[in-house]
Short mmCIF file of C-alpha atoms in Angstrom, two decimals:
data_model
loop_
_atom_site.label_atom_id
_atom_site.label_comp_id
_atom_site.label_asym_id
_atom_site.label_seq_id
_atom_site.Cartn_x
_atom_site.Cartn_y
_atom_site.Cartn_z
CA ALA A 1 34.88 -7.89 -36.82
CA GLN A 2 32.17 -7.22 -34.04
CA SER A 3 29.54 -9.61 -33.31
CA VAL A 4 27.10 -10.34 -30.60
CA THR A 5 25.35 -13.46 -29.36
CA GLN A 6 22.21 -13.55 -27.02
CA LEU A 7 21.77 -16.91 -25.60
CA GLY A 8 18.24 -17.79 -25.53
CA SER A 9 15.47 -15.99 -27.80
CA HIS A 10 12.65 -16.52 -24.83
CA VAL A 11 13.04 -16.15 -21.25
CA SER A 12 10.28 -16.48 -18.60
CA VAL A 13 10.28 -15.69 -14.94
CA SER A 14 7.75 -15.26 -12.32
CA GLU A 15 7.13 -11.73 -10.85
CA GLY A 16 9.50 -11.06 -8.16
CA ALA A 17 12.17 -13.72 -9.44
CA LEU A 18 15.78 -12.73 -10.72
CA VAL A 19 16.03 -11.75 -14.52
CA LEU A 20 19.09 -12.96 -16.40
CA LEU A 21 19.71 -12.19 -20.22
CA ARG A 22 22.79 -13.31 -21.45
CA CYS A 23 24.87 -11.78 -24.29
CA ASN A 24 28.21 -12.67 -25.55
CA TYR A 25 30.25 -10.72 -27.94
CA SER A 26 33.20 -10.67 -30.26
CA SER A 27 35.24 -7.77 -30.79
CA SER A 28 38.95 -7.08 -32.03
CA VAL A 29 39.35 -3.78 -30.25
CA PRO A 30 37.93 -2.87 -26.63
CA PRO A 31 34.20 -2.91 -26.89
CA TYR A 32 31.63 -0.49 -26.04
CA LEU A 33 28.67 -2.64 -25.34
CA PHE A 34 24.91 -1.66 -24.87
CA TRP A 35 21.54 -3.16 -23.78
CA TYR A 36 18.26 -1.81 -25.33
CA VAL A 37 14.75 -2.60 -24.65
CA GLN A 38 11.94 -2.38 -27.12
CA TYR A 39 8.19 -2.66 -26.36
CA PRO A 40 5.51 -3.51 -28.81
CA ASN A 41 5.30 -1.16 -31.65
CA GLN A 42 8.16 1.11 -30.11
CA GLY A 43 11.51 2.00 -31.04
CA LEU A 44 14.37 1.04 -28.91
CA GLN A 45 15.10 2.29 -25.30
CA LEU A 46 18.86 2.47 -23.96
CA LEU A 47 18.73 0.60 -20.69
CA LEU A 48 22.51 0.84 -19.96
CA LYS A 49 25.83 1.18 -21.83
CA TYR A 50 29.46 0.10 -21.16
CA THR A 51 32.28 2.37 -22.50
CA THR A 52 35.34 2.36 -20.02
CA GLY A 53 35.73 2.53 -16.26
CA ALA A 54 33.54 0.38 -13.77
CA THR A 55 32.84 -2.73 -15.19
CA LEU A 56 29.32 -3.20 -13.44
CA VAL A 57 27.14 -0.78 -14.90
CA LYS A 58 24.00 0.31 -13.77
CA GLY A 59 20.63 1.39 -15.94
CA ILE A 60 17.29 2.49 -15.67
CA ASN A 61 14.40 0.35 -14.22
CA GLY A 62 16.69 -1.40 -11.80
CA PHE A 63 18.59 -3.09 -14.51
CA GLU A 64 22.44 -3.53 -14.26
CA ALA A 65 25.14 -5.36 -16.43
CA GLU A 66 28.75 -6.69 -15.82
CA PHE A 67 31.34 -6.45 -18.29
CA LYS A 68 33.43 -9.64 -17.97
CA LYS A 69 36.54 -9.34 -20.36
CA SER A 70 37.84 -13.01 -19.47
CA GLU A 71 34.41 -14.05 -20.64
CA THR A 72 33.65 -11.65 -23.39
CA SER A 73 30.26 -11.54 -21.66
CA PHE A 74 27.88 -8.63 -21.00
CA HIS A 75 24.90 -10.30 -18.97
CA LEU A 76 21.84 -8.12 -18.05
CA THR A 77 20.30 -8.94 -14.63
CA LYS A 78 17.58 -7.28 -12.48
CA PRO A 79 16.95 -8.68 -9.04
CA SER A 80 13.20 -8.73 -8.88
CA ALA A 81 11.15 -8.82 -11.96
CA HIS A 82 7.99 -6.76 -12.61
CA MET A 83 5.35 -7.11 -15.17
CA SER A 84 6.15 -3.89 -16.87
CA ASP A 85 9.63 -5.76 -17.65
CA ALA A 86 7.99 -8.01 -20.24
CA ALA A 87 9.27 -6.71 -23.60
CA GLU A 88 12.25 -7.48 -26.22
CA TYR A 89 15.76 -7.10 -25.08
CA PHE A 90 18.74 -6.40 -27.46
CA CYS A 91 22.62 -6.37 -26.63
CA ALA A 92 24.75 -4.52 -28.99
CA VAL A 93 28.26 -3.79 -29.51
CA ARG A 94 29.61 -0.39 -31.16
CA HIS A 95 31.47 -1.01 -34.34
CA ASN A 96 34.44 0.89 -34.93
CA THR A 97 32.57 2.99 -37.51
CA ASP A 98 30.02 3.80 -34.82
CA LYS A 99 27.32 1.95 -36.17
CA LEU A 100 25.54 -0.72 -33.85
CA ILE A 101 25.93 -4.68 -34.25
CA PHE A 102 22.78 -6.04 -32.26
CA GLY A 103 22.09 -9.49 -31.22
CA THR A 104 18.99 -11.46 -32.44
CA GLY A 105 17.06 -10.43 -29.18
CA THR A 106 15.66 -11.90 -26.11
CA ARG A 107 12.06 -11.81 -25.39
CA LEU A 108 11.28 -11.78 -21.93
CA GLN A 109 8.13 -12.90 -20.33
CA VAL A 110 6.88 -12.30 -16.89
CA PHE A 111 4.04 -14.33 -15.04
CA PRO A 112 2.33 -13.27 -12.21
CA GLY B 1 12.03 17.44 -25.44
CA ALA B 2 10.97 15.89 -28.98
CA GLY B 3 12.34 12.60 -29.52
CA VAL B 4 12.93 10.99 -32.90
CA SER B 5 9.93 11.10 -35.20
CA GLN B 6 9.37 8.68 -38.53
CA SER B 7 6.50 8.93 -40.64
CA PRO B 8 4.64 7.11 -41.98
CA ARG B 9 4.32 4.81 -39.00
CA TYR B 10 2.97 2.21 -41.51
CA LYS B 11 3.10 1.61 -44.92
CA VAL B 12 1.74 -1.06 -47.20
CA ALA B 13 3.27 -1.03 -50.70
CA LYS B 14 2.25 -3.13 -53.64
CA ARG B 15 5.61 -5.05 -55.04
CA GLY B 16 7.18 -2.93 -57.67
CA GLN B 17 6.20 0.51 -56.01
CA ASP B 18 8.51 2.98 -54.74
CA VAL B 19 8.43 3.99 -51.16
CA ALA B 20 9.84 7.00 -49.18
CA LEU B 21 10.32 6.92 -45.29
CA ARG B 22 11.01 10.13 -43.33
CA CYS B 23 13.00 10.46 -40.23
CA ASP B 24 13.08 13.88 -38.21
CA PRO B 25 16.03 13.44 -35.70
CA ILE B 26 16.33 15.23 -32.51
CA SER B 27 17.43 18.90 -33.02
CA GLY B 28 20.94 19.36 -32.99
CA HIS B 29 21.94 15.96 -33.61
CA VAL B 30 25.11 15.53 -35.86
CA SER B 31 24.81 11.72 -36.52
CA LEU B 32 21.93 10.04 -37.97
CA PHE B 33 21.72 6.35 -38.53
CA TRP B 34 19.12 3.87 -40.45
CA TYR B 35 18.48 0.25 -39.40
CA GLN B 36 16.32 -2.43 -40.70
CA GLN B 37 14.65 -5.20 -38.67
CA ALA B 38 12.93 -7.99 -39.85
CA LEU B 39 10.33 -10.09 -37.94
CA GLY B 40 11.93 -11.65 -34.99
CA GLN B 41 15.55 -10.31 -35.72
CA GLY B 42 17.70 -7.62 -34.31
CA PRO B 43 18.14 -4.27 -36.26
CA GLU B 44 20.58 -4.37 -38.94
CA PHE B 45 22.78 -1.40 -39.98
CA LEU B 46 21.90 0.22 -43.33
CA THR B 47 23.26 3.71 -43.41
CA TYR B 48 25.03 6.57 -41.44
CA PHE B 49 25.13 10.12 -41.87
CA GLN B 50 27.14 12.92 -40.29
CA ASN B 51 25.40 15.94 -41.10
CA GLU B 52 24.85 15.81 -44.68
CA ALA B 53 27.56 13.49 -45.52
CA GLN B 54 26.67 9.72 -46.04
CA LEU B 55 30.11 8.54 -44.60
CA ASP B 56 28.74 4.60 -44.62
CA LYS B 57 26.13 3.10 -46.88
CA SER B 58 27.59 -0.42 -46.60
CA GLY B 59 24.41 -1.95 -45.18
CA LEU B 60 22.25 -1.02 -48.13
CA PRO B 61 21.19 -4.40 -49.44
CA SER B 62 20.96 -3.14 -52.99
CA ASP B 63 20.86 -0.18 -55.38
CA ARG B 64 17.22 -0.15 -55.01
CA PHE B 65 17.77 1.48 -51.78
CA PHE B 66 19.08 5.25 -51.27
CA ALA B 67 19.16 7.64 -48.16
CA GLU B 68 19.73 11.24 -48.33
CA ARG B 69 19.88 14.11 -45.86
CA PRO B 70 20.56 17.07 -47.83
CA GLU B 71 20.20 19.80 -45.25
CA GLY B 72 21.99 17.94 -42.26
CA SER B 73 18.53 17.32 -40.14
CA VAL B 74 15.71 15.27 -41.78
CA SER B 75 16.52 12.28 -43.54
CA THR B 76 14.46 10.29 -46.11
CA LEU B 77 15.08 6.62 -47.07
CA LYS B 78 13.84 5.69 -50.33
CA ILE B 79 13.25 2.29 -51.63
CA GLN B 80 12.72 1.60 -55.52
CA ARG B 81 10.54 -1.10 -57.12
CA THR B 82 9.84 -2.63 -53.54
CA GLN B 83 10.00 -6.62 -53.12
CA GLN B 84 8.50 -8.74 -50.43
CA GLU B 85 11.92 -9.15 -48.73
CA ASP B 86 11.89 -5.35 -47.92
CA SER B 87 8.92 -5.90 -45.72
CA ALA B 88 10.06 -5.01 -42.42
CA VAL B 89 10.56 -2.15 -39.70
CA TYR B 90 12.78 0.70 -40.80
CA LEU B 91 14.55 2.29 -37.75
CA CYS B 92 16.07 5.71 -37.56
CA ALA B 93 18.23 6.83 -34.79
CA SER B 94 20.23 10.16 -34.12
CA SER B 95 23.09 10.72 -31.88
CA LEU B 96 24.51 14.15 -30.51
CA ASP B 97 27.96 13.28 -31.96
CA VAL B 98 30.13 10.37 -32.40
CA GLY B 99 32.77 8.81 -30.25
CA LEU B 100 33.23 9.23 -26.38
CA ALA B 101 33.40 13.09 -26.45
CA GLY B 102 29.77 13.28 -27.47
CA GLY B 103 28.70 11.04 -24.95
CA TYR B 104 27.78 8.55 -27.59
CA GLU B 105 24.04 7.48 -27.32
CA GLN B 106 21.81 6.53 -30.24
CA TYR B 107 18.27 7.69 -29.70
CA PHE B 108 15.69 5.61 -31.72
CA GLY B 109 12.44 6.53 -33.40
CA PRO B 110 9.37 4.55 -33.33
CA GLY B 111 10.17 2.85 -36.75
CA THR B 112 7.91 2.53 -39.98
CA ARG B 113 6.50 -0.98 -40.60
CA LEU B 114 6.44 -1.63 -44.21
CA THR B 115 4.74 -4.46 -45.96
CA VAL B 116 5.00 -5.30 -49.45
CA THR B 117 2.30 -7.26 -50.69
#
């Protein structure tokens, strides 16, 4: 069975600092992994996804994530935080029946 | 182009009332998913349609929950005899296809926030 663990329900960074949001997964099959962002009162927007191929995946808004099979991780990073990055971030793994299994989310706060 | 739309955006129901939540997927999208997002939690899968066929309803929490997509486009999630624990945001997502051949990405609507009093 697939599952996702997001370490840290809240992360706070200063504007311009590195953003690191952690995600570990459990999957009995090669995983398809996703990061979504959710702004208040809005739906989820896809930031990036890993299916096959290159393990370093670049997404929108300057975010990227690296798939590390040996560590069963898919951490999300951004070199320099912007105030507009403040939101809730969800890591997800695709179940073999195509539904997404989400983590509990990490709320990112960015301070000036 | 137009994204996934959901209506109503907000719904307040008294305990015991029936509610119906509507989802308009992106035109041409074959797959449609419903998720439930409780406060402070990640979305949890409820049910999945491929065209008009409901292929997976394993996430529906009880027989009070019913979903349909009769013409393979618009979908309705119905909750009968609502209870307080049904309070949540209900998210709808659509996908062009399933599997890698379709590029697989679920596009989410803004959600319907249901409050049961």
